[in-house]
Coordinates of C-alpha atoms and ligand atoms in Angstrom, one line a residue:
M145 CA -63.0 27.6 -16.5
S146 CA -60.3 30.3 -17.2
S147 CA -58.9 30.8 -20.7
A148 CA -55.4 30.1 -19.3
H149 CA -56.8 26.7 -18.3
E150 CA -58.1 25.9 -21.7
A151 CA -54.6 26.5 -23.3
L152 CA -53.0 23.7 -21.2
Q153 CA -51.5 20.8 -23.1
L154 CA -49.8 17.6 -22.1
V155 CA -46.6 18.4 -23.8
D156 CA -43.1 17.0 -23.0
R157 CA -39.6 18.5 -23.4
Y158 CA -39.4 16.7 -26.8
G159 CA -42.5 18.5 -28.1
R160 CA -44.7 15.4 -28.1
V161 CA -48.3 16.2 -27.1
A162 CA -50.5 13.5 -25.4
R163 CA -54.0 13.4 -26.7
D164 CA -54.7 9.6 -26.2
L165 CA -55.6 8.6 -22.6
R166 CA -55.4 5.0 -21.6
V167 CA -57.5 4.4 -18.5
S168 CA -57.0 1.2 -16.5
L169 CA -60.3 0.3 -14.8
T170 CA -59.0 -2.6 -12.8
D171 CA -55.8 -4.5 -12.3
K172 CA -57.7 -7.8 -11.8
C173 CA -58.2 -10.3 -14.6
N174 CA -59.9 -13.6 -15.3
L175 CA -57.0 -14.9 -17.4
R176 CA -53.3 -15.5 -16.6
C177 CA -51.5 -14.9 -19.9
S178 CA -48.0 -16.0 -19.3
Y179 CA -46.4 -12.8 -20.6
C180 CA -48.6 -10.7 -18.2
M181 CA -49.5 -12.4 -15.0
P182 CA -48.3 -15.3 -12.9
A183 CA -50.7 -18.3 -12.5
E184 CA -51.4 -17.4 -8.9
G185 CA -52.4 -13.9 -9.7
L186 CA -50.9 -10.8 -8.1
D187 CA -51.4 -8.7 -5.0
W188 CA -54.4 -6.7 -6.3
I189 CA -54.7 -3.0 -5.6
P190 CA -56.6 -2.6 -2.3
N191 CA -60.2 -1.6 -2.9
P192 CA -60.1 1.7 -1.1
D193 CA -57.2 2.8 -3.4
L194 CA -59.2 2.2 -6.6
L195 CA -60.8 5.2 -8.1
T196 CA -64.6 5.3 -7.9
D197 CA -66.6 5.9 -11.0
D198 CA -67.1 9.5 -10.1
E199 CA -63.4 10.0 -9.6
V200 CA -62.6 8.3 -12.9
I201 CA -65.1 10.5 -14.7
R202 CA -63.8 13.7 -13.0
L203 CA -60.2 13.0 -14.1
V204 CA -61.3 12.1 -17.6
R205 CA -63.3 15.2 -17.8
I206 CA -60.3 17.3 -16.7
G207 CA -58.2 15.5 -19.4
V208 CA -60.8 16.1 -22.1
S209 CA -62.1 19.6 -21.2
T210 CA -58.8 21.1 -20.1
L211 CA -55.8 19.2 -21.4
G212 CA -56.7 18.3 -25.0
I213 CA -57.4 14.6 -24.7
N214 CA -59.6 13.5 -27.6
A215 CA -59.4 9.7 -27.4
I216 CA -59.9 7.4 -24.4
R217 CA -59.0 3.7 -24.4
L218 CA -60.4 1.6 -21.5
T219 CA -58.1 -1.2 -20.4
G220 CA -56.8 -3.1 -17.4
G221 CA -56.4 -5.8 -16.1
E222 CA -59.6 -6.9 -17.7
P223 CA -61.9 -3.9 -18.1
L224 CA -65.1 -6.0 -18.6
L225 CA -64.7 -7.0 -14.9
R226 CA -65.5 -3.4 -13.9
R227 CA -69.1 -3.2 -12.8
G228 CA -71.3 -0.7 -14.5
L229 CA -68.9 -0.4 -17.5
P230 CA -71.6 0.7 -20.0
S231 CA -72.6 3.6 -17.7
L232 CA -69.0 4.7 -17.4
V233 CA -68.7 4.7 -21.2
R234 CA -71.9 6.7 -21.5
Q235 CA -70.7 9.3 -19.0
M236 CA -67.3 9.7 -20.8
I237 CA -69.0 10.1 -24.2
S238 CA -71.2 12.9 -22.8
I239 CA -68.2 15.0 -21.6
P240 CA -68.2 18.1 -23.8
G241 CA -65.7 17.5 -26.6
S242 CA -67.2 14.0 -27.1
P243 CA -64.0 12.0 -26.9
E244 CA -63.8 8.8 -28.8
V245 CA -64.0 5.9 -26.3
S246 CA -62.7 2.4 -27.2
L247 CA -61.8 -0.7 -25.2
T248 CA -59.1 -3.4 -25.1
T249 CA -60.4 -6.6 -23.7
N250 CA -59.7 -10.4 -23.5
G251 CA -63.3 -10.8 -24.8
I252 CA -64.6 -12.9 -21.9
G253 CA -68.1 -11.6 -21.0
L254 CA -68.3 -9.6 -24.2
S255 CA -71.1 -11.8 -25.5
Q256 CA -73.3 -10.2 -22.8
L257 CA -71.7 -6.7 -22.8
A258 CA -71.1 -6.0 -26.5
Q259 CA -74.6 -4.7 -27.2
P260 CA -74.9 -2.6 -24.0
L261 CA -71.5 -1.1 -24.7
A262 CA -72.4 -0.3 -28.3
S263 CA -75.6 1.3 -27.1
A264 CA -73.6 3.4 -24.6
G265 CA -71.6 4.8 -27.5
L266 CA -68.4 2.7 -27.4
S267 CA -66.8 3.3 -30.7
R268 CA -64.3 0.5 -31.2
I269 CA -62.9 -2.6 -29.6
N270 CA -59.7 -4.6 -29.5
V271 CA -59.8 -8.2 -28.5
S272 CA -56.7 -10.1 -27.4
L273 CA -56.4 -13.6 -28.9
D274 CA -53.0 -15.4 -29.1
T275 CA -54.2 -18.9 -30.2
L276 CA -57.0 -20.6 -31.9
Q277 CA -56.3 -24.0 -30.2
A278 CA -58.3 -24.7 -27.1
D279 CA -55.5 -26.7 -25.4
R280 CA -52.9 -24.1 -26.1
F281 CA -55.2 -21.4 -24.8
V282 CA -55.3 -23.2 -21.5
E283 CA -51.5 -23.6 -21.5
L284 CA -51.1 -19.9 -22.3
A285 CA -53.8 -18.2 -20.3
K286 CA -54.4 -20.9 -17.6
R287 CA -58.1 -20.9 -18.1
D288 CA -60.3 -22.9 -20.5
R289 CA -62.0 -19.9 -22.1
L290 CA -61.3 -19.9 -25.8
A291 CA -64.9 -20.5 -26.7
D292 CA -66.0 -17.4 -24.6
V293 CA -63.5 -15.2 -26.4
L294 CA -64.7 -16.4 -29.8
D295 CA -68.3 -15.8 -28.7
G296 CA -67.3 -12.4 -27.5
L297 CA -65.8 -11.5 -30.8
A298 CA -68.9 -12.6 -32.7
A299 CA -71.1 -10.6 -30.3
A300 CA -68.9 -7.5 -30.8
S301 CA -69.3 -7.9 -34.6
A302 CA -73.1 -8.3 -34.3
A303 CA -73.3 -5.2 -32.1
G304 CA -71.5 -3.2 -34.8
L305 CA -68.4 -2.4 -32.7
T306 CA -66.3 -2.4 -36.0
P307 CA -63.6 -2.4 -37.2
I308 CA -62.8 -5.1 -34.6
K309 CA -59.1 -5.5 -34.0
V310 CA -57.5 -8.7 -32.7
N311 CA -54.3 -8.3 -30.8
A312 CA -51.9 -11.3 -30.8
V313 CA -48.6 -11.8 -29.0
L314 CA -46.4 -14.6 -30.4
M315 CA -44.1 -16.5 -28.1
R316 CA -41.3 -18.7 -29.3
G317 CA -42.0 -22.4 -29.1
I318 CA -45.5 -21.7 -27.7
N319 CA -47.7 -20.2 -30.4
D320 CA -45.2 -18.9 -33.0
D321 CA -46.5 -21.3 -35.6
E322 CA -50.0 -19.7 -35.6
A323 CA -49.4 -16.4 -37.4
V324 CA -50.9 -17.6 -40.6
D325 CA -53.8 -19.4 -38.9
L326 CA -54.7 -16.2 -37.0
L327 CA -54.4 -14.2 -40.2
R328 CA -56.8 -16.6 -42.0
F329 CA -59.3 -16.6 -39.1
C330 CA -59.3 -12.8 -38.9
G331 CA -59.7 -12.6 -42.7
T332 CA -62.7 -14.9 -42.7
H333 CA -64.4 -13.0 -39.9
G334 CA -63.5 -9.5 -41.0
Y335 CA -61.4 -8.7 -38.0
Q336 CA -58.2 -6.7 -38.3
L337 CA -55.3 -8.7 -36.9
R338 CA -52.3 -6.9 -35.2
F339 CA -49.3 -8.7 -33.9
I340 CA -47.5 -7.1 -30.9
E341 CA -43.9 -7.8 -30.0
Q342 CA -43.7 -9.1 -26.5
M343 CA -42.4 -6.5 -24.1
P344 CA -40.6 -6.9 -20.8
L345 CA -43.5 -6.1 -18.6
D346 CA -44.3 -9.4 -16.9
P347 CA -43.8 -9.6 -13.1
M348 CA -42.1 -13.0 -13.5
H349 CA -39.3 -11.3 -15.6
G350 CA -39.6 -14.1 -18.2
W351 CA -38.9 -11.8 -21.2
S352 CA -35.6 -12.0 -23.0
R353 CA -34.6 -10.0 -26.1
D354 CA -33.1 -13.0 -28.0
R355 CA -36.2 -15.2 -27.4
M356 CA -38.6 -12.5 -28.5
I357 CA -40.4 -13.1 -31.8
T358 CA -39.5 -10.0 -33.8
A359 CA -41.7 -8.0 -36.2
D360 CA -39.4 -9.1 -39.0
E361 CA -39.9 -12.7 -38.2
I362 CA -43.6 -12.3 -38.1
Q363 CA -43.6 -10.6 -41.4
Q364 CA -41.4 -13.3 -43.0
Q365 CA -43.7 -16.0 -41.6
L366 CA -46.8 -14.3 -43.1
E367 CA -45.0 -13.7 -46.4
R368 CA -44.5 -17.4 -46.8
A369 CA -48.3 -17.7 -47.2
V370 CA -49.5 -14.4 -48.5
T371 CA -48.3 -11.2 -50.2
L372 CA -48.0 -8.2 -48.0
T373 CA -47.9 -4.7 -49.3
A374 CA -47.4 -1.6 -47.1
A375 CA -50.9 0.0 -46.7
A376 CA -49.7 3.4 -45.4
A377 CA -46.7 5.5 -46.2
S378 CA -46.3 6.5 -42.6
R379 CA -47.9 5.1 -39.4
G380 CA -48.0 8.6 -37.7
S381 CA -48.6 8.1 -34.0
A382 CA -50.3 4.8 -34.7
P383 CA -48.1 2.0 -33.4
A384 CA -49.0 -0.6 -36.1
E385 CA -47.2 -0.8 -39.4
L386 CA -50.1 -1.8 -41.7
F387 CA -50.0 -4.2 -44.6
R388 CA -52.6 -5.2 -47.2
V389 CA -53.0 -9.0 -47.6
D390 CA -52.9 -10.4 -51.2
D391 CA -54.0 -7.0 -52.6
G392 CA -57.5 -7.6 -51.1
P393 CA -59.5 -5.8 -48.4
Q394 CA -57.8 -7.5 -45.5
L395 CA -55.3 -5.5 -43.4
V396 CA -52.8 -6.8 -40.9
G397 CA -50.8 -4.7 -38.5
I398 CA -47.4 -5.5 -36.9
I399 CA -46.5 -3.5 -33.8
A400 CA -42.7 -3.5 -33.4
S401 CA -42.7 -1.9 -30.0
V402 CA -39.3 -3.3 -29.2
S403 CA -37.4 -3.7 -32.5
R404 CA -38.7 -0.5 -34.1
P405 CA -39.9 1.7 -31.3
F406 CA -42.4 4.4 -32.0
C407 CA -41.7 6.5 -28.9
G408 CA -40.8 9.6 -31.0
A409 CA -44.4 9.8 -32.1
C410 CA -46.1 8.6 -28.9
D411 CA -49.2 10.6 -27.9
R412 CA -50.3 8.6 -24.9
T413 CA -50.8 9.4 -21.3
R414 CA -51.9 6.7 -18.8
L415 CA -54.2 6.7 -15.7
T416 CA -53.9 3.6 -13.5
A417 CA -56.9 2.1 -11.7
D418 CA -55.6 3.7 -8.4
G419 CA -55.3 7.2 -9.9
Q420 CA -51.7 7.5 -10.8
I421 CA -50.6 9.2 -14.0
R422 CA -47.8 7.4 -15.9
N423 CA -46.2 9.2 -18.8
C424 CA -45.0 5.9 -20.4
L425 CA -45.6 2.2 -20.1
F426 CA -42.0 1.9 -19.0
A427 CA -41.9 5.0 -16.7
R428 CA -40.3 4.4 -13.3
E429 CA -42.2 7.1 -11.7
E430 CA -45.9 8.0 -11.3
S431 CA -47.8 11.1 -10.2
D432 CA -50.5 10.6 -7.6
L433 CA -53.7 12.3 -8.7
R434 CA -55.8 10.2 -6.4
S435 CA -54.3 11.8 -3.2
L436 CA -54.6 15.1 -4.8
L437 CA -58.3 14.8 -5.7
R438 CA -59.1 13.2 -2.4
S439 CA -57.4 16.0 -0.5
G440 CA -59.8 18.5 -2.1
A441 CA -57.7 19.8 -4.9
D442 CA -59.6 21.8 -7.6
D443 CA -59.6 20.9 -11.3
D444 CA -56.9 23.5 -12.0
Q445 CA -54.5 22.0 -9.5
I446 CA -55.1 18.5 -10.8
A447 CA -54.6 19.6 -14.4
H448 CA -51.3 21.3 -13.6
S449 CA -50.1 18.2 -11.8
W450 CA -51.0 16.1 -14.8
V451 CA -49.1 18.6 -17.1
R452 CA -46.0 18.3 -14.8
A453 CA -46.2 14.5 -14.9
M454 CA -46.1 14.5 -18.7
S455 CA -43.4 17.1 -19.1
T456 CA -40.8 14.7 -17.8
K457 CA -41.6 11.9 -20.2
A458 CA -38.4 10.1 -21.4
A459 CA -37.4 10.1 -25.0
G460 CA -37.8 6.4 -25.4
H461 CA -38.4 3.2 -23.5
G462 CA -34.7 2.2 -23.5
I463 CA -35.3 -1.6 -23.6
D464 CA -32.1 -2.1 -25.6
D465 CA -30.2 0.1 -23.2
P466 CA -27.8 -1.9 -20.9
T467 CA -29.1 0.0 -17.9
F468 CA -32.8 -0.8 -18.7
L469 CA -34.9 -1.7 -15.7
Q470 CA -38.5 -3.0 -16.0
P471 CA -41.1 -0.8 -14.3
D472 CA -42.1 -1.9 -10.8
R473 CA -45.6 -2.4 -11.8
P474 CA -46.6 -5.1 -14.3
M475 CA -48.6 -4.4 -17.4
S476 CA -51.9 -5.5 -15.8
A477 CA -51.6 -2.8 -13.1
I478 CA -50.4 -0.1 -15.5
G479 CA -53.0 -0.7 -18.1
G480 CA -51.9 -2.2 -21.5
Ligands
SAM295 N1 -57.1 -7.8 -20.5 C1 -57.2 -7.0 -21.6 C2 -56.6 -7.7 -22.8 O1 -55.9 -8.7 -22.6 O2 -56.8 -7.3 -23.9 C3 -56.6 -5.6 -21.5 C4 -55.3 -5.5 -20.8 S1 -53.9 -6.3 -21.6 C5 -52.6 -5.8 -20.5 C6 -53.7 -5.2 -23.0 C7 -52.9 -5.8 -24.1 O3 -51.5 -5.9 -23.7 C8 -53.3 -7.2 -24.6 O4 -53.4 -7.2 -26.0 C9 -52.1 -8.1 -24.2 O5 -51.9 -9.1 -25.1 C10 -51.0 -7.1 -24.2 N2 -49.8 -7.5 -23.4 C11 -49.8 -7.8 -22.1 N3 -48.6 -8.1 -21.6 C12 -47.8 -7.9 -22.7 C13 -46.4 -8.0 -22.9 N4 -45.6 -8.3 -22.0 N5 -45.9 -7.6 -24.1 C14 -46.7 -7.3 -25.2 N6 -48.1 -7.2 -25.0 C15 -48.6 -7.5 -23.8
SF4_296 FE1 -55.4 -10.6 -18.4 FE2 -55.1 -9.1 -20.5 FE3 -53.0 -9.7 -18.9 FE4 -54.1 -11.6 -20.3 S1 -53.1 -9.8 -21.1 S2 -53.6 -11.7 -18.1 S3 -56.2 -11.0 -20.4 S4 -54.7 -8.4 -18.4

């Protein structure tokens, strides 16, 4: 590879440099979380459009070897549904530069996959869990799978995929009374809980700013039961504001994606399961690397196309802007 090639960076006009790659491995899912997918599912990406394992690895290799990517998070849809996931992880980790590879999952199937993934070199895992009540889980995710998620969490812990982070989205009148229960559960099991403000990314367009449970509300709810002290002076490019619980070892994160956006420090670039680069969750445009690579483009051409895609990244998501429009693709197809 040429030296000019090695100097490439995924930098935008505001000077932000992307080093964290989110790879969506599938848009399909075995749950139907109400903020993410309608009960009947979606029109899935046609199979021929999905990147093959070799294509995913080639793009990730270009990102790591040429464009300065040093962290990869596998997501979806539900990434555990991707066949041969441990092998994909192993191949990513063996790319020169040894990127850190982590996973965001709903936890279903993790009881079987946690150990193979840990053996393949997966470094960390985030498991999404919005309720500890089985009947609510069904209401929220349209499937009776809470026990599988809890088993998955235990298996991840046993496999040493620590620190395990648990992601929770609170919704008004649905699970917004569970913040403290989730905190206690995570404290007992040694998981790090992170609350994420709900974002307008659902294809049903059910989100509204005034119904959203804000980070401040979450903090106030927790502070009625525990003492929170800021655990870090600055969150850097990490989206979560971290708090220590009752001056003990437990940490809790609150991700104020909407009310206190962290776009100014964003270091992410996203690859969809059908090979499109998105420079933001909320981007309205994508860059088609799949067509490029299938038409025989070399690594250099692909790298430059990726650089161009990132250079036009908007300053912020603009959710509070009156002209805000949701992206055409839902979160499950973009990769959360
Ligand atoms: N299926 C996996 C899971 O649920 O963890 C990975 C994909 S999911 C899209 C990634 C994360 O996005 C999950 O933690 C989920 O709760 C979160 N998410 C999905 N839709 C969201 C929304 N509208 N607002 C905020 N978070 C959302
Ligand atoms: Fe599936 Fe994750 Fe979306 Fe829930 S949030 S429907 S688990 S992709």
